[in-house]
PDB file of N, CA and C in Angstrom:
ATOM      1  N   UNK K   1     130.085  83.281  94.180  1.00  0.00           N
ATOM      2  CA  UNK K   1     129.358  84.361  94.805  1.00  0.00           C
ATOM      3  C   UNK K   1     129.445  84.239  96.307  1.00  0.00           C
ATOM      4  N   UNK K   2     129.367  85.360  96.992  1.00  0.00           N
ATOM      5  CA  UNK K   2     129.464  85.378  98.448  1.00  0.00           C
ATOM      6  C   UNK K   2     128.099  85.388  99.114  1.00  0.00           C
ATOM      7  N   UNK K   3     128.147  85.624 100.417  1.00  0.00           N
ATOM      8  CA  UNK K   3     126.913  85.694 101.197  1.00  0.00           C
ATOM      9  C   UNK K   3     126.121  86.944 100.828  1.00  0.00           C
ATOM     10  N   UNK K   4     124.829  86.838 100.995  1.00  0.00           N
ATOM     11  CA  UNK K   4     123.959  87.985 100.776  1.00  0.00           C
ATOM     12  C   UNK K   4     123.941  88.822 102.043  1.00  0.00           C
ATOM     13  N   UNK K   5     124.160  90.124 101.884  1.00  0.00           N
ATOM     14  CA  UNK K   5     124.132  91.030 103.034  1.00  0.00           C
ATOM     15  C   UNK K   5     123.183  92.177 102.739  1.00  0.00           C
ATOM     16  N   UNK K   6     122.675  92.773 103.788  1.00  0.00           N
ATOM     17  CA  UNK K   6     121.789  93.918 103.649  1.00  0.00           C
ATOM     18  C   UNK K   6     122.629  95.181 103.612  1.00  0.00           C
ATOM     19  N   UNK K   7     122.328  96.049 102.665  1.00  0.00           N
ATOM     20  CA  UNK K   7     123.068  97.303 102.531  1.00  0.00           C
ATOM     21  C   UNK K   7     122.159  98.469 102.887  1.00  0.00           C
ATOM     22  N   UNK K   8     122.695  99.428 103.608  1.00  0.00           N
ATOM     23  CA  UNK K   8     121.966 100.659 103.901  1.00  0.00           C
ATOM     24  C   UNK K   8     122.301 101.672 102.821  1.00  0.00           C
ATOM     25  N   UNK K   9     121.279 102.262 102.237  1.00  0.00           N
ATOM     26  CA  UNK K   9     121.481 103.284 101.221  1.00  0.00           C
ATOM     27  C   UNK K   9     121.280 104.633 101.891  1.00  0.00           C
ATOM     28  N   UNK K  10     122.320 105.434 101.901  1.00  0.00           N
ATOM     29  CA  UNK K  10     122.278 106.742 102.554  1.00  0.00           C
ATOM     30  C   UNK K  10     121.235 107.631 101.876  1.00  0.00           C
ATOM     31  N   UNK K  11     120.459 108.333 102.690  1.00  0.00           N
ATOM     32  CA  UNK K  11     119.480 109.262 102.166  1.00  0.00           C
ATOM     33  C   UNK K  11     118.147 108.649 101.802  1.00  0.00           C
ATOM     34  N   UNK K  12     118.025 107.342 101.895  1.00  0.00           N
ATOM     35  CA  UNK K  12     116.767 106.680 101.571  1.00  0.00           C
ATOM     36  C   UNK K  12     116.110 106.197 102.851  1.00  0.00           C
ATOM     37  N   UNK K  13     114.857 106.574 103.076  1.00  0.00           N
ATOM     38  CA  UNK K  13     114.175 106.103 104.277  1.00  0.00           C
ATOM     39  C   UNK K  13     114.005 104.595 104.248  1.00  0.00           C
ATOM     40  N   UNK K  14     114.103 103.989 105.420  1.00  0.00           N
ATOM     41  CA  UNK K  14     113.933 102.551 105.548  1.00  0.00           C
ATOM     42  C   UNK K  14     112.486 102.244 105.880  1.00  0.00           C
ATOM     43  N   UNK K  15     112.057 101.029 105.632  1.00  0.00           N
ATOM     44  CA  UNK K  15     110.717 100.608 106.015  1.00  0.00           C
ATOM     45  C   UNK K  15     109.879 100.223 104.817  1.00  0.00           C
ATOM     46  N   UNK K  16     108.609  99.998 105.075  1.00  0.00           N
ATOM     47  CA  UNK K  16     107.705  99.581 104.019  1.00  0.00           C
ATOM     48  C   UNK K  16     107.388 100.744 103.095  1.00  0.00           C
ATOM     49  N   UNK K  17     106.764 100.432 101.975  1.00  0.00           N
ATOM     50  CA  UNK K  17     106.370 101.487 101.047  1.00  0.00           C
ATOM     51  C   UNK K  17     105.443 102.486 101.726  1.00  0.00           C
ATOM     52  N   UNK K  18     104.500 101.980 102.539  1.00  0.00           N
ATOM     53  CA  UNK K  18     103.581 102.879 103.239  1.00  0.00           C
ATOM     54  C   UNK K  18     104.338 103.790 104.198  1.00  0.00           C
ATOM     55  N   UNK K  19     105.299 103.232 104.910  1.00  0.00           N
ATOM     56  CA  UNK K  19     106.093 104.045 105.836  1.00  0.00           C
ATOM     57  C   UNK K  19     106.893 105.098 105.087  1.00  0.00           C
ATOM     58  N   UNK K  20     107.508 104.710 103.972  1.00  0.00           N
ATOM     59  CA  UNK K  20     108.287 105.673 103.182  1.00  0.00           C
ATOM     60  C   UNK K  20     107.386 106.770 102.630  1.00  0.00           C
ATOM     61  N   UNK K  21     106.205 106.377 102.160  1.00  0.00           N
ATOM     62  CA  UNK K  21     105.251 107.354 101.641  1.00  0.00           C
ATOM     63  C   UNK K  21     104.891 108.356 102.731  1.00  0.00           C
ATOM     64  N   UNK K  22     104.589 107.877 103.926  1.00  0.00           N
ATOM     65  CA  UNK K  22     104.249 108.772 105.035  1.00  0.00           C
ATOM     66  C   UNK K  22     105.420 109.685 105.385  1.00  0.00           C
ATOM     67  N   UNK K  23     106.641 109.129 105.410  1.00  0.00           N
ATOM     68  CA  UNK K  23     107.815 109.937 105.736  1.00  0.00           C
ATOM     69  C   UNK K  23     108.031 111.032 104.699  1.00  0.00           C
ATOM     70  N   UNK K  24     107.926 110.669 103.425  1.00  0.00           N
ATOM     71  CA  UNK K  24     108.125 111.651 102.358  1.00  0.00           C
ATOM     72  C   UNK K  24     107.040 112.724 102.387  1.00  0.00           C
ATOM     73  N   UNK K  25     105.798 112.296 102.590  1.00  0.00           N
ATOM     74  CA  UNK K  25     104.687 113.254 102.620  1.00  0.00           C
ATOM     75  C   UNK K  25     104.825 114.201 103.803  1.00  0.00           C
ATOM     76  N   UNK K  26     105.156 113.658 104.970  1.00  0.00           N
ATOM     77  CA  UNK K  26     105.325 114.496 106.166  1.00  0.00           C
ATOM     78  C   UNK K  26     106.464 115.497 105.946  1.00  0.00           C
ATOM     79  N   UNK K  27     107.573 115.037 105.385  1.00  0.00           N
ATOM     80  CA  UNK K  27     108.713 115.924 105.132  1.00  0.00           C
ATOM     81  C   UNK K  27     108.321 117.034 104.157  1.00  0.00           C
ATOM     82  N   UNK K  28     107.572 116.691 103.130  1.00  0.00           N
ATOM     83  CA  UNK K  28     107.126 117.702 102.172  1.00  0.00           C
ATOM     84  C   UNK K  28     106.254 118.745 102.867  1.00  0.00           C
ATOM     85  N   UNK K  29     105.289 118.276 103.662  1.00  0.00           N
ATOM     86  CA  UNK K  29     104.383 119.200 104.353  1.00  0.00           C
ATOM     87  C   UNK K  29     105.144 120.124 105.299  1.00  0.00           C
ATOM     88  N   UNK K  30     106.167 119.609 105.959  1.00  0.00           N
ATOM     89  CA  UNK K  30     106.969 120.439 106.863  1.00  0.00           C
ATOM     90  C   UNK K  30     107.778 121.486 106.104  1.00  0.00           C
ATOM     91  N   UNK K  31     108.314 121.105 104.943  1.00  0.00           N
ATOM     92  CA  UNK K  31     109.133 122.027 104.152  1.00  0.00           C
ATOM     93  C   UNK K  31     108.300 123.085 103.435  1.00  0.00           C
ATOM     94  N   UNK K  32     107.009 122.833 103.259  1.00  0.00           N
ATOM     95  CA  UNK K  32     106.180 123.738 102.458  1.00  0.00           C
ATOM     96  C   UNK K  32     105.000 124.288 103.254  1.00  0.00           C
ATOM     97  N   UNK K  33     105.262 124.655 104.496  1.00  0.00           N
ATOM     98  CA  UNK K  33     104.200 125.179 105.361  1.00  0.00           C
ATOM     99  C   UNK K  33     103.612 126.489 104.852  1.00  0.00           C
ATOM    100  N   UNK K  34     104.320 127.169 103.949  1.00  0.00           N
ATOM    101  CA  UNK K  34     103.839 128.446 103.427  1.00  0.00           C
ATOM    102  C   UNK K  34     102.815 128.286 102.302  1.00  0.00           C
ATOM    103  N   UNK K  35     102.657 127.088 101.772  1.00  0.00           N
ATOM    104  CA  UNK K  35     101.678 126.871 100.710  1.00  0.00           C
ATOM    105  C   UNK K  35     100.263 126.907 101.286  1.00  0.00           C
ATOM    106  N   UNK K  36      99.321 127.504 100.561  1.00  0.00           N
ATOM    107  CA  UNK K  36      97.958 127.659 101.083  1.00  0.00           C
ATOM    108  C   UNK K  36      97.309 126.354 101.548  1.00  0.00           C
ATOM    109  N   UNK K  37      97.434 125.290 100.779  1.00  0.00           N
ATOM    110  CA  UNK K  37      96.777 124.041 101.183  1.00  0.00           C
ATOM    111  C   UNK K  37      97.414 123.463 102.446  1.00  0.00           C
ATOM    112  N   UNK K  38      98.713 123.581 102.575  1.00  0.00           N
ATOM    113  CA  UNK K  38      99.392 123.074 103.774  1.00  0.00           C
ATOM    114  C   UNK K  38      98.999 123.923 104.980  1.00  0.00           C
ATOM    115  N   UNK K  39      98.890 125.219 104.779  1.00  0.00           N
ATOM    116  CA  UNK K  39      98.456 126.109 105.857  1.00  0.00           C
ATOM    117  C   UNK K  39      97.039 125.742 106.310  1.00  0.00           C
ATOM    118  N   UNK K  40      96.154 125.456 105.340  1.00  0.00           N
ATOM    119  CA  UNK K  40      94.786 125.032 105.682  1.00  0.00           C
ATOM    120  C   UNK K  40      94.806 123.760 106.523  1.00  0.00           C
ATOM    121  N   UNK K  41      95.660 122.825 106.142  1.00  0.00           N
ATOM    122  CA  UNK K  41      95.749 121.568 106.892  1.00  0.00           C
ATOM    123  C   UNK K  41      96.222 121.823 108.318  1.00  0.00           C
ATOM    124  N   UNK K  42      97.238 122.648 108.459  1.00  0.00           N
ATOM    125  CA  UNK K  42      97.796 122.945 109.780  1.00  0.00           C
ATOM    126  C   UNK K  42      96.787 123.657 110.684  1.00  0.00           C
ATOM    127  N   UNK K  43      95.974 124.525 110.081  1.00  0.00           N
ATOM    128  CA  UNK K  43      94.996 125.290 110.852  1.00  0.00           C
ATOM    129  C   UNK K  43      93.649 124.570 110.955  1.00  0.00           C
ATOM    130  N   UNK K  44      93.612 123.342 110.444  1.00  0.00           N
ATOM    131  CA  UNK K  44      92.404 122.517 110.473  1.00  0.00           C
ATOM    132  C   UNK K  44      91.230 123.206 109.774  1.00  0.00           C
ATOM    133  N   UNK K  45      91.545 123.884 108.667  1.00  0.00           N
ATOM    134  CA  UNK K  45      90.519 124.527 107.856  1.00  0.00           C
ATOM    135  C   UNK K  45      90.070 123.566 106.765  1.00  0.00           C
ATOM    136  N   UNK K  46      88.881 123.814 106.232  1.00  0.00           N
ATOM    137  CA  UNK K  46      88.344 122.963 105.180  1.00  0.00           C
ATOM    138  C   UNK K  46      89.195 123.085 103.923  1.00  0.00           C
ATOM    139  N   UNK K  47      89.454 121.936 103.285  1.00  0.00           N
ATOM    140  CA  UNK K  47      90.163 121.937 102.009  1.00  0.00           C
ATOM    141  C   UNK K  47      89.182 121.517 100.919  1.00  0.00           C
ATOM    142  N   UNK K  48      89.450 121.977  99.721  1.00  0.00           N
ATOM    143  CA  UNK K  48      88.548 121.741  98.597  1.00  0.00           C
ATOM    144  C   UNK K  48      89.035 120.578  97.743  1.00  0.00           C
ATOM    145  N   UNK K  49      88.198 120.182  96.803  1.00  0.00           N
ATOM    146  CA  UNK K  49      88.593 119.151  95.840  1.00  0.00           C
ATOM    147  C   UNK K  49      89.792 119.625  95.021  1.00  0.00           C
ATOM    148  N   UNK K  50      89.842 120.913  94.735  1.00  0.00           N
ATOM    149  CA  UNK K  50      90.983 121.483  93.999  1.00  0.00           C
ATOM    150  C   UNK K  50      92.253 121.345  94.835  1.00  0.00           C
ATOM    151  N   UNK K  51      92.164 121.619  96.138  1.00  0.00           N
ATOM    152  CA  UNK K  51      93.314 121.459  97.028  1.00  0.00           C
ATOM    153  C   UNK K  51      93.811 120.015  97.004  1.00  0.00           C
ATOM    154  N   UNK K  52      92.875 119.069  97.082  1.00  0.00           N
ATOM    155  CA  UNK K  52      93.249 117.651  97.076  1.00  0.00           C
ATOM    156  C   UNK K  52      93.884 117.255  95.746  1.00  0.00           C
ATOM    157  N   UNK K  53      93.321 117.751  94.646  1.00  0.00           N
ATOM    158  CA  UNK K  53      93.893 117.455  93.329  1.00  0.00           C
ATOM    159  C   UNK K  53      95.300 118.034  93.217  1.00  0.00           C
ATOM    160  N   UNK K  54      95.502 119.239  93.748  1.00  0.00           N
ATOM    161  CA  UNK K  54      96.837 119.850  93.744  1.00  0.00           C
ATOM    162  C   UNK K  54      97.824 119.007  94.547  1.00  0.00           C
ATOM    163  N   UNK K  55      97.395 118.538  95.720  1.00  0.00           N
ATOM    164  CA  UNK K  55      98.270 117.696  96.541  1.00  0.00           C
ATOM    165  C   UNK K  55      98.628 116.404  95.824  1.00  0.00           C
ATOM    166  N   UNK K  56      97.643 115.783  95.182  1.00  0.00           N
ATOM    167  CA  UNK K  56      97.919 114.556  94.430  1.00  0.00           C
ATOM    168  C   UNK K  56      98.958 114.819  93.356  1.00  0.00           C
ATOM    169  N   UNK K  57      98.779 115.898  92.603  1.00  0.00           N
ATOM    170  CA  UNK K  57      99.716 116.237  91.533  1.00  0.00           C
ATOM    171  C   UNK K  57     101.116 116.490  92.094  1.00  0.00           C
ATOM    172  N   UNK K  58     101.199 117.199  93.205  1.00  0.00           N
ATOM    173  CA  UNK K  58     102.492 117.461  93.843  1.00  0.00           C
ATOM    174  C   UNK K  58     103.132 116.152  94.284  1.00  0.00           C
ATOM    175  N   UNK K  59     102.368 115.303  94.952  1.00  0.00           N
ATOM    176  CA  UNK K  59     102.912 114.036  95.446  1.00  0.00           C
ATOM    177  C   UNK K  59     103.423 113.174  94.298  1.00  0.00           C
ATOM    178  N   UNK K  60     102.730 113.187  93.157  1.00  0.00           N
ATOM    179  CA  UNK K  60     103.182 112.406  92.007  1.00  0.00           C
ATOM    180  C   UNK K  60     104.404 113.048  91.349  1.00  0.00           C
ATOM    181  N   UNK K  61     104.359 114.356  91.112  1.00  0.00           N
ATOM    182  CA  UNK K  61     105.458 115.022  90.407  1.00  0.00           C
ATOM    183  C   UNK K  61     106.742 115.073  91.226  1.00  0.00           C
ATOM    184  N   UNK K  62     106.629 115.108  92.549  1.00  0.00           N
ATOM    185  CA  UNK K  62     107.798 115.142  93.430  1.00  0.00           C
ATOM    186  C   UNK K  62     108.257 113.739  93.839  1.00  0.00           C
ATOM    187  N   UNK K  63     107.631 112.709  93.265  1.00  0.00           N
ATOM    188  CA  UNK K  63     107.946 111.300  93.573  1.00  0.00           C
ATOM    189  C   UNK K  63     107.761 110.982  95.058  1.00  0.00           C
ATOM    190  N   UNK K  64     106.796 111.643  95.672  1.00  0.00           N
ATOM    191  CA  UNK K  64     106.465 111.361  97.064  1.00  0.00           C
ATOM    192  C   UNK K  64     105.588 110.126  97.126  1.00  0.00           C
ATOM    193  N   UNK K  65     104.720 109.986  96.135  1.00  0.00           N
ATOM    194  CA  UNK K  65     103.790 108.861  96.083  1.00  0.00           C
ATOM    195  C   UNK K  65     103.702 108.327  94.664  1.00  0.00           C
ATOM    196  N   UNK K  66     103.389 107.053  94.579  1.00  0.00           N
ATOM    197  CA  UNK K  66     103.100 106.438  93.289  1.00  0.00           C
ATOM    198  C   UNK K  66     101.589 106.470  93.081  1.00  0.00           C
ATOM    199  N   UNK K  67     101.125 106.244  91.862  1.00  0.00           N
ATOM    200  CA  UNK K  67      99.674 106.148  91.660  1.00  0.00           C
ATOM    201  C   UNK K  67      99.044 105.065  92.541  1.00  0.00           C
ATOM    202  N   UNK K  68      99.783 103.987  92.771  1.00  0.00           N
ATOM    203  CA  UNK K  68      99.284 102.909  93.628  1.00  0.00           C
ATOM    204  C   UNK K  68      99.145 103.374  95.075  1.00  0.00           C
ATOM    205  N   UNK K  69     100.107 104.181  95.545  1.00  0.00           N
ATOM    206  CA  UNK K  69     100.020 104.741  96.900  1.00  0.00           C
ATOM    207  C   UNK K  69      98.746 105.571  97.044  1.00  0.00           C
ATOM    208  N   UNK K  70      98.486 106.405  96.052  1.00  0.00           N
ATOM    209  CA  UNK K  70      97.311 107.273  96.110  1.00  0.00           C
ATOM    210  C   UNK K  70      96.021 106.466  96.025  1.00  0.00           C
ATOM    211  N   UNK K  71      96.015 105.403  95.219  1.00  0.00           N
ATOM    212  CA  UNK K  71      94.843 104.521  95.159  1.00  0.00           C
ATOM    213  C   UNK K  71      94.570 103.904  96.521  1.00  0.00           C
ATOM    214  N   UNK K  72      95.624 103.468  97.192  1.00  0.00           N
ATOM    215  CA  UNK K  72      95.486 102.865  98.522  1.00  0.00           C
ATOM    216  C   UNK K  72      94.935 103.877  99.524  1.00  0.00           C
ATOM    217  N   UNK K  73      95.442 105.101  99.465  1.00  0.00           N
ATOM    218  CA  UNK K  73      94.977 106.156 100.370  1.00  0.00           C
ATOM    219  C   UNK K  73      93.501 106.464 100.110  1.00  0.00           C
ATOM    220  N   UNK K  74      93.129 106.538  98.834  1.00  0.00           N
ATOM    221  CA  UNK K  74      91.729 106.818  98.490  1.00  0.00           C
ATOM    222  C   UNK K  74      90.802 105.735  99.031  1.00  0.00           C
ATOM    223  N   UNK K  75      91.240 104.484  98.961  1.00  0.00           N
ATOM    224  CA  UNK K  75      90.381 103.378  99.397  1.00  0.00           C
ATOM    225  C   UNK K  75      90.324 103.242 100.919  1.00  0.00           C
ATOM    226  N   UNK K  76      91.213 103.921 101.622  1.00  0.00           N
ATOM    227  CA  UNK K  76      91.219 103.799 103.085  1.00  0.00           C
ATOM    228  C   UNK K  76      90.935 105.134 103.777  1.00  0.00           C
ATOM    229  N   UNK K  77      90.022 105.906 103.225  1.00  0.00           N
ATOM    230  CA  UNK K  77      89.612 107.133 103.904  1.00  0.00           C
ATOM    231  C   UNK K  77      89.833 108.405 103.116  1.00  0.00           C
ATOM    232  N   UNK K  78      90.681 108.375 102.115  1.00  0.00           N
ATOM    233  CA  UNK K  78      90.905 109.546 101.283  1.00  0.00           C
ATOM    234  C   UNK K  78      92.169 110.318 101.631  1.00  0.00           C
ATOM    235  N   UNK K  79      92.606 111.118 100.680  1.00  0.00           N
ATOM    236  CA  UNK K  79      93.844 111.883 100.829  1.00  0.00           C
ATOM    237  C   UNK K  79      93.725 112.949 101.914  1.00  0.00           C
ATOM    238  N   UNK K  80      92.564 113.571 102.027  1.00  0.00           N
ATOM    239  CA  UNK K  80      92.384 114.603 103.050  1.00  0.00           C
ATOM    240  C   UNK K  80      92.618 114.069 104.446  1.00  0.00           C
ATOM    241  N   UNK K  81      92.021 112.936 104.744  1.00  0.00           N
ATOM    242  CA  UNK K  81      92.192 112.304 106.055  1.00  0.00           C
ATOM    243  C   UNK K  81      93.641 111.878 106.261  1.00  0.00           C
ATOM    244  N   UNK K  82      94.249 111.341 105.212  1.00  0.00           N
ATOM    245  CA  UNK K  82      95.643 110.897 105.291  1.00  0.00           C
ATOM    246  C   UNK K  82      96.574 112.059 105.643  1.00  0.00           C
ATOM    247  N   UNK K  83      96.468 113.164 104.898  1.00  0.00           N
ATOM    248  CA  UNK K  83      97.398 114.272 105.142  1.00  0.00           C
ATOM    249  C   UNK K  83      97.106 114.980 106.459  1.00  0.00           C
ATOM    250  N   UNK K  84      95.857 115.030 106.864  1.00  0.00           N
ATOM    251  CA  UNK K  84      95.555 115.622 108.178  1.00  0.00           C
ATOM    252  C   UNK K  84      96.197 114.802 109.293  1.00  0.00           C
ATOM    253  N   UNK K  85      96.278 113.496 109.092  1.00  0.00           N
ATOM    254  CA  UNK K  85      96.923 112.637 110.080  1.00  0.00           C
ATOM    255  C   UNK K  85      98.423 112.857 110.169  1.00  0.00           C
ATOM    256  N   UNK K  86      99.007 113.461 109.144  1.00  0.00           N
ATOM    257  CA  UNK K  86     100.450 113.721 109.127  1.00  0.00           C
ATOM    258  C   UNK K  86     100.803 115.069 109.740  1.00  0.00           C
ATOM    259  N   UNK K  87      99.850 115.982 109.786  1.00  0.00           N
ATOM    260  CA  UNK K  87     100.118 117.347 110.262  1.00  0.00           C
ATOM    261  C   UNK K  87     100.105 117.434 111.768  1.00  0.00           C
TER     262      UNK K  87
END
């Protein structure tokens, strides 16, 4: 066997899981500015529990976040605060 080398994978963000989660979430929010919940975030309007549940479902179904990522976000201020920090 040869030496171990680091390989760059094209199209995959580099960094920690938290950094990748933030990058993916920010990219999603930028691409979907026309969605009502994203518009509310951009305009600093109040979001509902339904809005937050929708965002969680989107983040999971689009592989933006893992359940563990969302648990971490919930324990450190909540998803609303997290996504507002990205906008």
